[in-house]
PDB file of C-alpha atoms in Angstrom:
ATOM      1  CA  MET A   1     135.289 127.228 115.455  1.00 65.00           C
ATOM      2  CA  GLU A   2     136.427 124.037 117.108  1.00 78.00           C
ATOM      3  CA  LEU A   3     139.797 125.334 118.065  1.00 73.00           C
ATOM      4  CA  ASP A   4     141.723 121.776 119.660  1.00 77.00           C
ATOM      5  CA  LYS A   5     140.736 119.899 116.493  1.00 83.00           C
ATOM      6  CA  LYS A   6     142.214 122.851 114.110  1.00 82.00           C
ATOM      7  CA  ILE A   7     145.383 122.995 116.458  1.00 80.00           C
ATOM      8  CA  ASP A   8     145.364 119.297 116.049  1.00 82.00           C
ATOM      9  CA  GLN A   9     145.244 119.273 112.538  1.00 87.00           C
ATOM     10  CA  TYR A  10     147.554 122.022 111.930  1.00 84.00           C
ATOM     11  CA  SER A  11     150.011 120.254 114.184  1.00 80.00           C
ATOM     12  CA  ASP A  12     149.933 116.701 112.610  1.00 83.00           C
ATOM     13  CA  GLU A  13     150.196 118.678 109.361  1.00 84.00           C
ATOM     14  CA  LEU A  14     153.155 120.229 110.952  1.00 78.00           C
ATOM     15  CA  TYR A  15     154.849 117.182 111.519  1.00 78.00           C
ATOM     16  CA  VAL A  16     154.181 115.755 107.973  1.00 82.00           C
ATOM     17  CA  ASP A  17     154.915 118.368 106.136  1.00 76.00           C
ATOM     18  CA  LEU A  18     158.001 119.861 107.673  1.00 74.00           C
ATOM     19  CA  GLY A  19     159.785 116.095 107.874  1.00 74.00           C
ATOM     20  CA  LEU A  20     159.285 116.184 111.775  1.00 72.00           C
ATOM     21  CA  ILE A  21     157.242 112.954 112.022  1.00 75.00           C
ATOM     22  CA  ASP A  22     160.205 111.144 113.390  1.00 79.00           C
ATOM     23  CA  LEU A  23     161.193 114.041 116.104  1.00 78.00           C
ATOM     24  CA  PRO A  24     161.314 113.031 119.599  1.00 83.00           C
ATOM     25  CA  GLU A  25     158.023 113.211 121.697  1.00 86.00           C
ATOM     26  CA  ASP A  26     159.344 116.260 123.540  1.00 89.00           C
ATOM     27  CA  LYS A  27     160.208 118.383 120.414  1.00 82.00           C
ATOM     28  CA  LYS A  28     156.615 117.319 118.868  1.00 82.00           C
ATOM     29  CA  ALA A  29     155.309 118.981 122.352  1.00 86.00           C
ATOM     30  CA  GLU A  30     157.363 121.762 121.927  1.00 86.00           C
ATOM     31  CA  ILE A  31     155.657 122.450 118.403  1.00 83.00           C
ATOM     32  CA  TYR A  32     152.518 121.858 119.574  1.00 84.00           C
ATOM     33  CA  ALA A  33     152.658 124.494 122.568  1.00 87.00           C
ATOM     34  CA  ARG A  34     153.996 126.874 120.406  1.00 86.00           C
ATOM     35  CA  LEU A  35     151.336 126.461 117.909  1.00 85.00           C
ATOM     36  CA  GLN A  36     148.852 126.626 120.382  1.00 88.00           C
ATOM     37  CA  ASP A  37     150.113 129.847 121.751  1.00 91.00           C
ATOM     38  CA  HIS A  38     150.552 131.542 118.479  1.00 88.00           C
ATOM     39  CA  LEU A  39     146.847 130.785 117.689  1.00 89.00           C
ATOM     40  CA  HIS A  40     145.420 131.658 120.884  1.00 91.00           C
ATOM     41  CA  ARG A  41     147.343 135.188 120.841  1.00 93.00           C
ATOM     42  CA  VAL A  42     145.993 135.618 116.922  1.00 92.00           C
ATOM     43  CA  ILE A  43     142.496 134.835 117.835  1.00 91.00           C
ATOM     44  CA  LEU A  44     142.772 137.159 121.207  1.00 94.00           C
ATOM     45  CA  ASP A  45     144.228 139.875 118.996  1.00 94.00           C
ATOM     46  CA  THR A  46     141.542 139.528 116.170  1.00 91.00           C
ATOM     47  CA  LEU A  47     138.841 139.195 118.682  1.00 92.00           C
ATOM     48  CA  SER A  48     139.803 142.402 120.866  1.00 94.00           C
ATOM     49  CA  LYS A  49     139.297 144.696 118.033  1.00 92.00           C
ATOM     50  CA  VAL A  50     135.601 143.502 117.417  1.00 92.00           C
ATOM     51  CA  LEU A  51     134.364 142.734 121.255  1.00 93.00           C
ATOM     52  CA  HIS A  52     134.144 143.920 124.522  1.00 93.00           C
ATOM     53  CA  THR A  53     136.782 143.595 126.834  1.00 94.00           C
ATOM     54  CA  LYS A  54     134.718 141.353 129.193  1.00 95.00           C
ATOM     55  CA  ARG A  55     134.158 138.991 126.659  1.00 94.00           C
ATOM     56  CA  ILE A  56     137.809 139.334 125.563  1.00 95.00           C
ATOM     57  CA  LYS A  57     138.905 138.309 129.209  1.00 96.00           C
ATOM     58  CA  GLU A  58     136.479 135.181 129.167  1.00 95.00           C
ATOM     59  CA  ILE A  59     137.997 133.740 125.648  1.00 94.00           C
ATOM     60  CA  GLU A  60     141.325 134.300 127.172  1.00 95.00           C
ATOM     61  CA  ALA A  61     140.232 132.231 129.995  1.00 96.00           C
ATOM     62  CA  LEU A  62     138.625 129.304 128.339  1.00 94.00           C
ATOM     63  CA  MET A  63     141.747 129.433 126.120  1.00 92.00           C
ATOM     64  CA  GLU A  64     143.957 128.763 129.343  1.00 93.00           C
ATOM     65  CA  GLN A  65     141.951 126.220 130.495  1.00 94.00           C
ATOM     66  CA  GLU A  66     141.842 124.833 127.173  1.00 89.00           C
ATOM     67  CA  ASP A  67     138.338 124.718 127.691  1.00 91.00           C
ATOM     68  CA  TYR A  68     137.553 124.532 123.811  1.00 88.00           C
ATOM     69  CA  GLY A  69     134.206 123.116 123.973  1.00 88.00           C
ATOM     70  CA  LYS A  70     132.971 126.381 125.810  1.00 91.00           C
ATOM     71  CA  LEU A  71     134.910 128.474 123.590  1.00 89.00           C
ATOM     72  CA  ALA A  72     133.452 127.528 120.636  1.00 88.00           C
ATOM     73  CA  LYS A  73     129.875 127.796 122.140  1.00 91.00           C
ATOM     74  CA  VAL A  74     130.946 131.608 122.873  1.00 90.00           C
ATOM     75  CA  LEU A  75     132.486 131.728 119.431  1.00 88.00           C
ATOM     76  CA  ARG A  76     129.387 130.861 117.786  1.00 89.00           C
ATOM     77  CA  LYS A  77     127.478 133.824 119.029  1.00 90.00           C
ATOM     78  CA  TYR A  78     129.585 135.659 116.444  1.00 89.00           C
ATOM     79  CA  PRO A  79     128.935 134.140 113.534  1.00 90.00           C
ATOM     80  CA  GLN A  80     129.819 137.913 111.945  1.00 90.00           C
ATOM     81  CA  HIS A  81     133.515 137.452 112.641  1.00 88.00           C
ATOM     82  CA  ALA A  82     133.568 133.868 111.885  1.00 86.00           C
ATOM     83  CA  GLU A  83     135.461 133.951 108.590  1.00 88.00           C
ATOM     84  CA  GLN A  84     137.576 136.603 109.285  1.00 88.00           C
ATOM     85  CA  LEU A  85     138.842 134.619 112.444  1.00 88.00           C
ATOM     86  CA  GLU A  86     139.253 131.738 110.432  1.00 88.00           C
ATOM     87  CA  GLN A  87     141.182 133.596 107.772  1.00 90.00           C
ATOM     88  CA  LYS A  88     143.581 135.032 109.998  1.00 90.00           C
ATOM     89  CA  VAL A  89     144.220 131.834 111.710  1.00 88.00           C
ATOM     90  CA  GLN A  90     144.929 129.863 108.313  1.00 90.00           C
ATOM     91  CA  ASP A  91     147.584 132.823 107.534  1.00 92.00           C
ATOM     92  CA  GLU A  92     149.176 133.118 111.031  1.00 88.00           C
ATOM     93  CA  PHE A  93     149.725 129.285 110.594  1.00 87.00           C
ATOM     94  CA  ASP A  94     151.007 129.342 107.058  1.00 90.00           C
ATOM     95  CA  LYS A  95     153.254 131.998 108.600  1.00 90.00           C
ATOM     96  CA  LEU A  96     154.244 129.772 111.466  1.00 85.00           C
ATOM     97  CA  ARG A  97     154.742 126.639 109.345  1.00 85.00           C
ATOM     98  CA  VAL A  98     157.365 129.130 107.131  1.00 88.00           C
ATOM     99  CA  THR A  99     158.821 130.148 110.284  1.00 87.00           C
ATOM    100  CA  ILE A 100     159.471 126.421 111.547  1.00 81.00           C
ATOM    101  CA  LEU A 101     161.004 125.031 108.141  1.00 81.00           C
ATOM    102  CA  GLU A 102     163.051 127.861 108.310  1.00 85.00           C
ATOM    103  CA  GLU A 103     164.301 126.764 111.976  1.00 82.00           C
ATOM    104  CA  GLN A 104     164.294 123.581 111.266  1.00 77.00           C
ATOM    105  CA  GLN A 105     166.657 123.983 108.202  1.00 80.00           C
ATOM    106  CA  HIS A 106     168.804 126.551 109.948  1.00 82.00           C
ATOM    107  CA  ALA A 107     169.278 123.684 112.749  1.00 77.00           C
ATOM    108  CA  LYS A 108     170.349 120.757 110.378  1.00 77.00           C
ATOM    109  CA  ALA A 109     173.077 123.418 108.772  1.00 82.00           C
ATOM    110  CA  GLU A 110     174.626 124.056 112.271  1.00 80.00           C
ATOM    111  CA  GLN A 111     174.663 120.431 112.715  1.00 72.00           C
TER     112      GLN A 111
END
């Protein structure tokens, strides 16, 4: 899984699907960071159930450094978990999309 590309793809989808293209850059950056943090947590939560603590700490450090190239190399060592991880990331993205949509609708209603 190339997480950086996934995050870029998902953030672009959010901006388009939710009509957020015209948001100021700082708001887009906030959504991007939120998406990134959320996906990092999902990955760590999912993998912590199947990998040793030492490997989880390594993965966590790579995500904190946003070293997605090395992260992809580490994750390739565990192809048996790739499908589950991909599905979990997709599911969580879908949930986050709904949450952000609801927040945007609520913010518009308050204006």
